[in-house]
Short mmCIF file of C-alpha atoms in Angstrom, two decimals:
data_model
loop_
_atom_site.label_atom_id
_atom_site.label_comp_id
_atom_site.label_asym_id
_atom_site.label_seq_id
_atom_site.Cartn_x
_atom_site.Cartn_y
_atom_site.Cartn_z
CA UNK A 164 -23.27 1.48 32.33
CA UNK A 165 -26.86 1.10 32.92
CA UNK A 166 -29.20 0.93 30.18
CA UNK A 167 -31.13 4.35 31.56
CA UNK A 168 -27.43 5.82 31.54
CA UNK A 169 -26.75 4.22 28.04
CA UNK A 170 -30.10 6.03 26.50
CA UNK A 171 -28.84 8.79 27.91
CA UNK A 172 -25.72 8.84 26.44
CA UNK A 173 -26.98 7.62 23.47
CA UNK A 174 -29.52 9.97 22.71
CA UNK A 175 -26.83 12.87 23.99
CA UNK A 176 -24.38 11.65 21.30
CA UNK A 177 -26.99 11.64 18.50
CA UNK A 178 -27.76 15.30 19.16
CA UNK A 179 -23.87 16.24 19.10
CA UNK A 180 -23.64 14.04 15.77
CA UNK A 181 -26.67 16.36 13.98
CA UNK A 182 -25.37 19.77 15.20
CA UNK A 183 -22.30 20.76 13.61
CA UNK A 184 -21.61 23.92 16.40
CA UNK A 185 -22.30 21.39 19.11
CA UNK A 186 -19.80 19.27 17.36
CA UNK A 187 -17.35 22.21 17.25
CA UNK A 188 -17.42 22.32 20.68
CA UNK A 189 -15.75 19.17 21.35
CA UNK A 190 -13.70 18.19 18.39
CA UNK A 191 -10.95 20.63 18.43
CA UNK A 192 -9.38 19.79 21.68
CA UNK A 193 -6.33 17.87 21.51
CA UNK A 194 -6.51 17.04 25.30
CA UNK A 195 -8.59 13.79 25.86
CA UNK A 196 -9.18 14.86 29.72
CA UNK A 197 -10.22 17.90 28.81
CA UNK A 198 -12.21 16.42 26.24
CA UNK A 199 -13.88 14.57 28.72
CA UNK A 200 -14.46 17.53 30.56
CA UNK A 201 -16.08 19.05 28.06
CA UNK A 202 -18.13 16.37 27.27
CA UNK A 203 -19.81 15.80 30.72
CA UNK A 204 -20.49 19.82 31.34
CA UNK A 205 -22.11 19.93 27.73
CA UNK A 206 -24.37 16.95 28.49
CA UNK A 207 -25.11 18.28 31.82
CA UNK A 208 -26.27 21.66 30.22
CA UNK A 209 -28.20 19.76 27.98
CA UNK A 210 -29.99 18.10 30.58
CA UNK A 211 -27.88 14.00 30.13
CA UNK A 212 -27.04 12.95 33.09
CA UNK A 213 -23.95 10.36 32.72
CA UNK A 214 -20.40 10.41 34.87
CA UNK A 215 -17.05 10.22 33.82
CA UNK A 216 -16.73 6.26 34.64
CA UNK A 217 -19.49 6.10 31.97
CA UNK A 218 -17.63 7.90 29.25
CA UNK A 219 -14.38 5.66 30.23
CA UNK A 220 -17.29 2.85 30.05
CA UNK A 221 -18.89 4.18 26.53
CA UNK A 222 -14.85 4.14 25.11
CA UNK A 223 -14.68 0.25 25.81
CA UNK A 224 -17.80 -0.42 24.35
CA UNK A 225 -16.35 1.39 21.36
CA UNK A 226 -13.57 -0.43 21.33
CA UNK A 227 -15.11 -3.66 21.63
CA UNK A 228 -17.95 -3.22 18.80
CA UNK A 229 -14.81 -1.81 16.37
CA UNK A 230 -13.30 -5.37 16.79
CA UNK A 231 -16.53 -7.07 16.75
CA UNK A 232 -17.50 -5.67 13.77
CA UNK A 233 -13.93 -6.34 12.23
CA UNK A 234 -14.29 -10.51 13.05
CA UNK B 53 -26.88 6.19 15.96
CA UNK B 54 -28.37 7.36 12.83
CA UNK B 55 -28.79 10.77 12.29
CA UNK B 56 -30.53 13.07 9.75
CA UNK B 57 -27.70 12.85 6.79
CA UNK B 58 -27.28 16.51 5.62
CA UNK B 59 -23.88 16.43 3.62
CA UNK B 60 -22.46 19.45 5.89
CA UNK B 61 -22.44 16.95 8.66
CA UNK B 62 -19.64 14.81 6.63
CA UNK B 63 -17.76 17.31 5.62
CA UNK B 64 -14.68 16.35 7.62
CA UNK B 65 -15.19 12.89 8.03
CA UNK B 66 -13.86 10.07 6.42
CA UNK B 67 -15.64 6.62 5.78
CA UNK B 68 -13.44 4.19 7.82
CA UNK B 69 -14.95 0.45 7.97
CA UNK B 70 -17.84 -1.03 6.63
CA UNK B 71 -20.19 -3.21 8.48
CA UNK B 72 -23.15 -4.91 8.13
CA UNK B 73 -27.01 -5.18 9.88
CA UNK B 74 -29.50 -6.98 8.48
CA UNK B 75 -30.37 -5.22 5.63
CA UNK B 76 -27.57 -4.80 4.11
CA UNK B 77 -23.69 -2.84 4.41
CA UNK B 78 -23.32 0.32 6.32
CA UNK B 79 -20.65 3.31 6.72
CA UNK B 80 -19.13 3.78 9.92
CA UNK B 81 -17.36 7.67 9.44
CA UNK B 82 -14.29 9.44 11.40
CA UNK B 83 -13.93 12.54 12.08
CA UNK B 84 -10.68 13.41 10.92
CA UNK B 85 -9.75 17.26 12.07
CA UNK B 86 -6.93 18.71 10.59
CA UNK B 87 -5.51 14.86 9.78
CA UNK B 88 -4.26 13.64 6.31
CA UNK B 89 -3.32 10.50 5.12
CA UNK B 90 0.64 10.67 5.01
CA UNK B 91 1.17 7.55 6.98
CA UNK B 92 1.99 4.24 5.12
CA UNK B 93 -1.09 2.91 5.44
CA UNK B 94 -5.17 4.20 5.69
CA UNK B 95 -5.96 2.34 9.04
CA UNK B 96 -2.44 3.76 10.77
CA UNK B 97 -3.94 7.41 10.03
CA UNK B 98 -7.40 6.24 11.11
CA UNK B 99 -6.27 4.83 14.57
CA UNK B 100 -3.86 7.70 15.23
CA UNK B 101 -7.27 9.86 15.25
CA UNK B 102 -8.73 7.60 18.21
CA UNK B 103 -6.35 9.25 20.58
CA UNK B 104 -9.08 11.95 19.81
CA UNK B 105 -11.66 11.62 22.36
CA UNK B 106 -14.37 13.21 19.91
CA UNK B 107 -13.13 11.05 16.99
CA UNK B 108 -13.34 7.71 19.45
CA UNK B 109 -16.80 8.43 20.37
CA UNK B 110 -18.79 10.12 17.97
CA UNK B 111 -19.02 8.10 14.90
CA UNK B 112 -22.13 8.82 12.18
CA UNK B 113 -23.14 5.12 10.93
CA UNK B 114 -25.37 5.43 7.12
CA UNK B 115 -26.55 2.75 4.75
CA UNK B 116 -24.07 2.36 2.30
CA UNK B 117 -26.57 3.74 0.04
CA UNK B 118 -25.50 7.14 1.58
CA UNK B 119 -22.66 7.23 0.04
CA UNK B 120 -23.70 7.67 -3.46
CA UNK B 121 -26.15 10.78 -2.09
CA UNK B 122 -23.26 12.26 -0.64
CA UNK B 123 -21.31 11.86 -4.03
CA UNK B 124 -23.87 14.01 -5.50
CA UNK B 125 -23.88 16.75 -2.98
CA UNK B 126 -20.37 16.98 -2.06
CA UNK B 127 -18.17 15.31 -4.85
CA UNK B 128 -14.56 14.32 -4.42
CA UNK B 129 -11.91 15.32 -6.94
CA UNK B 130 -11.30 12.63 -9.30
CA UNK B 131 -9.44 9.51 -9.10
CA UNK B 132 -5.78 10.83 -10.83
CA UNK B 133 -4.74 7.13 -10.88
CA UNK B 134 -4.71 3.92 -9.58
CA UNK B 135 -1.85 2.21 -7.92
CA UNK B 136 -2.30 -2.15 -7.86
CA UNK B 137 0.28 -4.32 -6.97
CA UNK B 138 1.38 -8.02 -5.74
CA UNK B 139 2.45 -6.98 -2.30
CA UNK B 140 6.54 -6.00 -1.16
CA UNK B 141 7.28 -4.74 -4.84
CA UNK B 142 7.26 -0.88 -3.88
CA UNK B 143 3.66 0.42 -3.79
CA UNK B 144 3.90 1.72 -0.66
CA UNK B 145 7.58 3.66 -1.52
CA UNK B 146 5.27 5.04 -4.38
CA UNK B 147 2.64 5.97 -2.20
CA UNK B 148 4.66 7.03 0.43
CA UNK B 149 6.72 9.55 -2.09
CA UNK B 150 3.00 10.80 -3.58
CA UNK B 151 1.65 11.51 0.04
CA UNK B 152 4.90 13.97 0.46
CA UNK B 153 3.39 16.41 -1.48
CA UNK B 154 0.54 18.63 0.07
CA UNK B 155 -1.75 18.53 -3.34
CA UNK B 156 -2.35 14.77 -3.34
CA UNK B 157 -4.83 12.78 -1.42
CA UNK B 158 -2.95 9.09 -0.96
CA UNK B 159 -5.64 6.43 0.13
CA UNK B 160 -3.55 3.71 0.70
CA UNK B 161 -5.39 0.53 1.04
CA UNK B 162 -8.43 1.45 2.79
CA UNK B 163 -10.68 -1.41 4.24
CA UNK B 164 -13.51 -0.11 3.79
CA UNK B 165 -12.80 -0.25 -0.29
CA UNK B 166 -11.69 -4.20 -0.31
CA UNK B 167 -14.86 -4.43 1.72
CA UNK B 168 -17.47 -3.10 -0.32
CA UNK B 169 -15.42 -5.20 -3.54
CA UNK B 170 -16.16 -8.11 -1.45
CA UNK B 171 -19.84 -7.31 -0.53
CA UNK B 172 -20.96 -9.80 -2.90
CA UNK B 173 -19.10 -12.69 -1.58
CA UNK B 174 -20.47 -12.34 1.73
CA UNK B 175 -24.32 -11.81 -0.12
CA UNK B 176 -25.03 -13.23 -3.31
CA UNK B 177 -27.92 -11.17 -4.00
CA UNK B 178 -25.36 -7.80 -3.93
CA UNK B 179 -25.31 -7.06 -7.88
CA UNK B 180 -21.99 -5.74 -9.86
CA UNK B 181 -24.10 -2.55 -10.48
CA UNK B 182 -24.98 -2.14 -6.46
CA UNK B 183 -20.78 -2.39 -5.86
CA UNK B 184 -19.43 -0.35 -8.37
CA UNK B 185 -22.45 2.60 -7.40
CA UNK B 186 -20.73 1.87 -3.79
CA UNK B 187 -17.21 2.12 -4.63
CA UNK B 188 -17.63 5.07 -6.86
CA UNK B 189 -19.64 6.92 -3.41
CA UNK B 190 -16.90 5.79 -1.21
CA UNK B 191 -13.88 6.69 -3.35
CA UNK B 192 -15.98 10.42 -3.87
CA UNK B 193 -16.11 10.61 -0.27
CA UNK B 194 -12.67 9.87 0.85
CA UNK B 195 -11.35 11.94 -2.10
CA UNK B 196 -12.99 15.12 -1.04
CA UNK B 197 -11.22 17.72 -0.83
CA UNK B 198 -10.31 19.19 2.89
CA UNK B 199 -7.20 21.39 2.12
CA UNK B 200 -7.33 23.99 -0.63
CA UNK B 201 -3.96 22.97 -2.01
CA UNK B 202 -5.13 19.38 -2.84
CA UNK B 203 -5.43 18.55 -6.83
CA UNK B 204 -4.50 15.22 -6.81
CA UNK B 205 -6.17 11.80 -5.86
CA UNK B 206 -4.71 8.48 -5.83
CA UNK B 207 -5.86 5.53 -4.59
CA UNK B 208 -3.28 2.33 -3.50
CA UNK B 209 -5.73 -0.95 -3.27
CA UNK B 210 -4.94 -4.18 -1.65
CA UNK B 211 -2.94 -6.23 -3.26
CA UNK B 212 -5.93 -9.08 -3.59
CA UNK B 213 -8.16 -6.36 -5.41
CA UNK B 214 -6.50 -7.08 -8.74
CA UNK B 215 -9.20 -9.79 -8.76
CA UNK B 216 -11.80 -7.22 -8.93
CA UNK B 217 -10.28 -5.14 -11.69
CA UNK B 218 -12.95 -5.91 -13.85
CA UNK B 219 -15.43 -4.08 -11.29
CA UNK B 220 -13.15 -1.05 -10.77
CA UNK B 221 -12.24 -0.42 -14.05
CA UNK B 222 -16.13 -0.25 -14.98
CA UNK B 223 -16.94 1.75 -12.07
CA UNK B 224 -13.46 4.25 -13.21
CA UNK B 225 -13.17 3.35 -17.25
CA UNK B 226 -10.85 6.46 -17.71
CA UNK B 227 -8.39 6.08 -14.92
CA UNK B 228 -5.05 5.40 -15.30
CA UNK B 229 -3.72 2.46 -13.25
CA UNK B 230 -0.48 0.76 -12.40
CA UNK B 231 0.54 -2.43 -11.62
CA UNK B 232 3.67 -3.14 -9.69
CA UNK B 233 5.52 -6.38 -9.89
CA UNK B 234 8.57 -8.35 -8.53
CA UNK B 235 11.18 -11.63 -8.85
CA UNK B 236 8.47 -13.74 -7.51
CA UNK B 237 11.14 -15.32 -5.03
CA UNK B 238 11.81 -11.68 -4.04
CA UNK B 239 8.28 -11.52 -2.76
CA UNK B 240 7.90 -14.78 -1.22
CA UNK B 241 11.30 -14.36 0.84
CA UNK B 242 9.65 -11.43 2.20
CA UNK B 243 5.91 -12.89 2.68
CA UNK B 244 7.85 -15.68 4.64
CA UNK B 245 9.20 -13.14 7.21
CA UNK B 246 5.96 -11.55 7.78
CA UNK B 247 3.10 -12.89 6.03
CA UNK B 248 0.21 -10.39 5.15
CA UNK B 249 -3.35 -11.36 5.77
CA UNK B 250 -3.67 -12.69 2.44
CA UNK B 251 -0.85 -14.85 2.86
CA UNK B 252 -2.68 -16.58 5.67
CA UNK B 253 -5.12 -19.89 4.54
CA UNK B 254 -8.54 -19.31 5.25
CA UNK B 255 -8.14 -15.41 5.64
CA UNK B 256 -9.47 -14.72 2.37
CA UNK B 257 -9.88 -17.86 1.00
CA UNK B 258 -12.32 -16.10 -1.68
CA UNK B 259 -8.47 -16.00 -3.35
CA UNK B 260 -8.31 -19.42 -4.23
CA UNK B 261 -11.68 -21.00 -5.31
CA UNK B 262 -11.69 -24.85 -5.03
CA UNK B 263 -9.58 -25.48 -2.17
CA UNK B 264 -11.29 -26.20 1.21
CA UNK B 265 -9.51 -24.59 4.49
CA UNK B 266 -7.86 -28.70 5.20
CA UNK B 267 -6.18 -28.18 1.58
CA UNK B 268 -4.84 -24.91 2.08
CA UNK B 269 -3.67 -25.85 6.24
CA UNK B 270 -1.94 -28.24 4.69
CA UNK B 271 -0.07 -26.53 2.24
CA UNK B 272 3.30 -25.22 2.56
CA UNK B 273 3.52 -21.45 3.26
CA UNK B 274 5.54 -20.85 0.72
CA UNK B 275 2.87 -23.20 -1.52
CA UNK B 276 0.34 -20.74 -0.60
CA UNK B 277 2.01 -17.64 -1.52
CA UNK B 278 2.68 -18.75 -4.40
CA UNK B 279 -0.90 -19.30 -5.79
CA UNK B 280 -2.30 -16.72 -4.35
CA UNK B 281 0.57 -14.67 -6.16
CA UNK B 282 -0.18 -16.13 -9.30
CA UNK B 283 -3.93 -15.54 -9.07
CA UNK B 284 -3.23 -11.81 -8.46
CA UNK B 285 -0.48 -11.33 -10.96
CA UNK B 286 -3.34 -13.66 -13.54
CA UNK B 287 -5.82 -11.29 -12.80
CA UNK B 288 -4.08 -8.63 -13.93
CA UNK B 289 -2.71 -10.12 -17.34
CA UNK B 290 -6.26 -11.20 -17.97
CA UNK B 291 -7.42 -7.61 -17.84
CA UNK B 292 -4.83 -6.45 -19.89
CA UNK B 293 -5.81 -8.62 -22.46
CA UNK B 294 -9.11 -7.53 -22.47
CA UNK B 295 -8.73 -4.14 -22.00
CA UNK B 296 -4.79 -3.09 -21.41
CA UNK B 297 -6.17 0.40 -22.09
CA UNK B 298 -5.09 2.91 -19.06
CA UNK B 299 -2.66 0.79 -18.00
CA UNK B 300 0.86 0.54 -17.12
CA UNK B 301 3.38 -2.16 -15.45
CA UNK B 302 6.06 -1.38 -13.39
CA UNK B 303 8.51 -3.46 -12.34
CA UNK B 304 10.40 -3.43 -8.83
CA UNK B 305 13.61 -2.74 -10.63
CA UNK B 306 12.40 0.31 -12.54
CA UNK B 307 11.89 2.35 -9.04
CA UNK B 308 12.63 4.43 -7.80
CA UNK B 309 13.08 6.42 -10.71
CA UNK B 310 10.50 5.48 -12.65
CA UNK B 311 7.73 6.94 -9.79
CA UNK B 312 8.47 10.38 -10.46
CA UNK B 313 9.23 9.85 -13.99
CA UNK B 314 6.90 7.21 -16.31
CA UNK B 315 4.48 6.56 -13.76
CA UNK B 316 3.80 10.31 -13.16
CA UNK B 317 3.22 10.52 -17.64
CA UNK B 318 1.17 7.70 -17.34
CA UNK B 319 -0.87 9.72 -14.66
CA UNK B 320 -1.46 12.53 -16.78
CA UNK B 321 0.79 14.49 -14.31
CA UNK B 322 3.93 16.48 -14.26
CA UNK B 323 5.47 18.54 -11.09
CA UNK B 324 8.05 20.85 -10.25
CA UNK B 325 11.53 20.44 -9.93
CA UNK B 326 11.03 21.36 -5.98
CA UNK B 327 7.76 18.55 -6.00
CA UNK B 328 10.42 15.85 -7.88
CA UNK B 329 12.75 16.69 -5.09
CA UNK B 330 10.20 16.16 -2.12
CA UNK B 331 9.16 13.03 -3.36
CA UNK B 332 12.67 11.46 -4.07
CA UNK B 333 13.66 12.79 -0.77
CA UNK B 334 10.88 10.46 0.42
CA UNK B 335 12.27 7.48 -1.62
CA UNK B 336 15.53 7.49 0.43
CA UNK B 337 13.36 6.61 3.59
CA UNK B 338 12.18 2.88 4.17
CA UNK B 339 8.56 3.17 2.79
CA UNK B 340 6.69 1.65 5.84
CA UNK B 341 9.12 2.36 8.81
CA UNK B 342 9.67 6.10 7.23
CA UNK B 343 12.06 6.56 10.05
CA UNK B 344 14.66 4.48 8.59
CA UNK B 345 16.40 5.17 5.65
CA UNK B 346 15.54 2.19 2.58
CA UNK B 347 17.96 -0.31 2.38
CA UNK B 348 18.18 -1.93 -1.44
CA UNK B 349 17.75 -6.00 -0.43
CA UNK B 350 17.06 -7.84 -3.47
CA UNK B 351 20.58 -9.44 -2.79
CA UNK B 352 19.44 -10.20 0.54
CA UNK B 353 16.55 -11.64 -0.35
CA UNK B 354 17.80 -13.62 -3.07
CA UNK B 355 20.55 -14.77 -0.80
CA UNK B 356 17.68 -15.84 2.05
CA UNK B 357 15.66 -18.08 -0.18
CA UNK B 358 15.43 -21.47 0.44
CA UNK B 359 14.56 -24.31 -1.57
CA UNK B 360 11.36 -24.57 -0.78
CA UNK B 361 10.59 -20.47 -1.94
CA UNK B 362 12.61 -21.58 -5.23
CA UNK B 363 10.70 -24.45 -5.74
CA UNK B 364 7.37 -22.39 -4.90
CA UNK B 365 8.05 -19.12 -7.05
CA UNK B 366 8.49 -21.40 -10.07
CA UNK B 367 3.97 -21.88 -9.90
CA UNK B 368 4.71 -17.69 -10.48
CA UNK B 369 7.55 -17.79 -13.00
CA UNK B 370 5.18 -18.37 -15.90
CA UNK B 371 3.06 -15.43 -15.59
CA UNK B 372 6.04 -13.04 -14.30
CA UNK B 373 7.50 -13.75 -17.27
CA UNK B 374 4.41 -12.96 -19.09
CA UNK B 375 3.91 -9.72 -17.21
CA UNK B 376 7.29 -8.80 -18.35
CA UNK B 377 6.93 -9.45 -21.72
CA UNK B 378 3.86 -7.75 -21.87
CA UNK B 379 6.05 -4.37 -20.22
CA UNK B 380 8.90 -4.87 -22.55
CA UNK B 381 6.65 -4.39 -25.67
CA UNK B 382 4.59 -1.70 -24.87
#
């Protein structure tokens, strides 16, 4: 991920975290493709521009900071 | 991210790990959906929910500090009781037959509460006051209530936490608390097949002050299980003696009848015939494989134990038998 695509992402996922009907939006699938789906036409909406090969790159950098921070 | 921390925003999310920046501990929050804890153990809950794209990705991070704001906006239900234990004596059959009932929360040793007790040891500076304003925020938060039949809250700590006792009983004066015990050779037969974290040297080597990492390496395991045993179990008689107030032992052998029978007086609760039989049904199952059923295996145990776990539970012996002495006469 780029860090223009990371800001991006970042500043998309802050704005989803302070907006609890954004927030509604998203949490209540069960489906993580559809999830996904979800995700990327809401941030497009919004005006983020960020694929799906970023949020498959976002999960592993979630992954890797929960372990991190675990050590 | 940090965000603007209205207490709306956390109302169904759980604090789930505690890390730190450089000034100081911080809160990193689940969202949980429709998720309670029913599963043996807090973290097994907690990663079941990253199957959940949302949950994976969108994670509030706050000061610890927050915690104790969000306490006063959106209080948990209070702590019914408190559930210690030496480890493989039956705290999580306990747990396990609590969490079958719909009106109690189970927290069932949940990182982030053995680390905000440990805060200090990783920063001096961190005061007693500072932890127990911490661990009162964090046990409000992940006792809040999500389902309108909840009443009840219990919280299971790791079995190392007896250490901090002091700490949680002045951050929770008036709640009850058990602690769980075993045949010390029981408990090391079992560490030996699968040794917990604590059970590992240099893990948490806070456990046993004095010894550097070569002294514990070179121990034997079941050397090392055995004073680390014996510092838990010590803890616990030490508090007793200072203030035995609130609390109540339990030994192995008394379950499980005596969860839905002394421990439930001692916790100030009673339930219904149809609860009792919900919870015992619960008992029959093995407590942390809940698909199979629970196998008695003190025999087997017994039967397994070598000289070397003989040799090692006798370092435990002394305060076992003082634990049970101290049962037998209240």
């Amino acid at each position: 991920m780029s860090d223009e695509t990371r800001k991006n992402f970042d500043e998309f996922r802050a704005l989803v975290l302070s907006d609890l009907s954004l927030q509604s939006r998203l949490s209540d699938l069960d489906d993580r493709k559809e999830q996904a789906a979800r995700i990327l036409a809401m941030g497009g909406e919004m005006g983020f521009t960020f694929s799906a090969e970023d949020i498959d790159a976002a999960v592993a950098e979630t992954i890797q900071v929960w372990i991190e921070r675990w050590m | 991210m940090d965000v603007k921390l209205s207490p709306e925003l956390f109302d169904n999310w759980m604090p789930v790990r505690i890390f730190w920046r450089p000034d100081g501990p911080y809160v990193d929050w689940c969202y949980m959906q429709n998720d309670r804890f029913t599963k043996p153990f807090f973290d097994t809950t907690i990663q079941g929910r990253w199957k959940n794209l949302f949950s994976h990705l969108f994670r509030h991070e706050t000061p610890a500090d927050h915690l104790r704001d969000l306490h006063i906006a959106r209080p948990g239900l209070p702590p019914t009781g408190f559930i210690f234990h030496m480890s493989r004596c039956g705290s999580t059959l306990i747990s396990q037959m609590l969490a079958a009932l719909p009106q109690n929360i189970v927290i069932s040793e949940a990182p982030p509460i053995d680390s905000i007790l440990r805060t200090s040891t990783l920063d001096p500076r961190i005061t007693d006051e500072q932890r127990i304003a911490w661990l009162q925020g964090l046990a409000s938060a992940l006792g809040r209530k999500r389902f309108p039949e909840e009443k009840y809250y219990f919280i299971k700590f790791d079995s190392w936490n007896t250490l901090d006792l002091d700490i949680i009983r002045r951050a929770f004066p008036d709640v009850p608390w058990i602690f769980l015990y075993r045949d010390p050779v029981e408990v090391i037969v079992s560490q030996m097949r699968q040794r917990g974290a604590q059970m590992i040297p240099g893990t948490l080597s806070h456990l046993l002050p004095g010894l550097d990492f070569a002294e514990m390496a070179e121990m034997s395991g079941e050397e090392y299980c055995a004073r680390v045993l014996e510092r838990i179990c010590k803890s616990v008689v030490e508090q007793i003696e200072k203030d035995g107030q609130h609390a109540l032992l339990v030994n192995y052998q008394q379950l499980p009848a005596a969860a839905s029978s002394i421990v439930m007086d001692h916790f100030r609760i009673s339930y219904s015939a149809d609860d009792l039989e919900t919870m015992n049904a619960a008992a029959k199952f093995d407590a942390k494989t809940p698909q199979n059923e629970f196998v008695p295996d003190t025999r087997a145990k017994r039967a397994e134990a070598g000289e070397a776990v003989i040799e090692a539970a006798g370092r435990v012996n002394l305060v076992y038998e003082r634990l049970e002495k101290m049962r037998t006469a209240s």
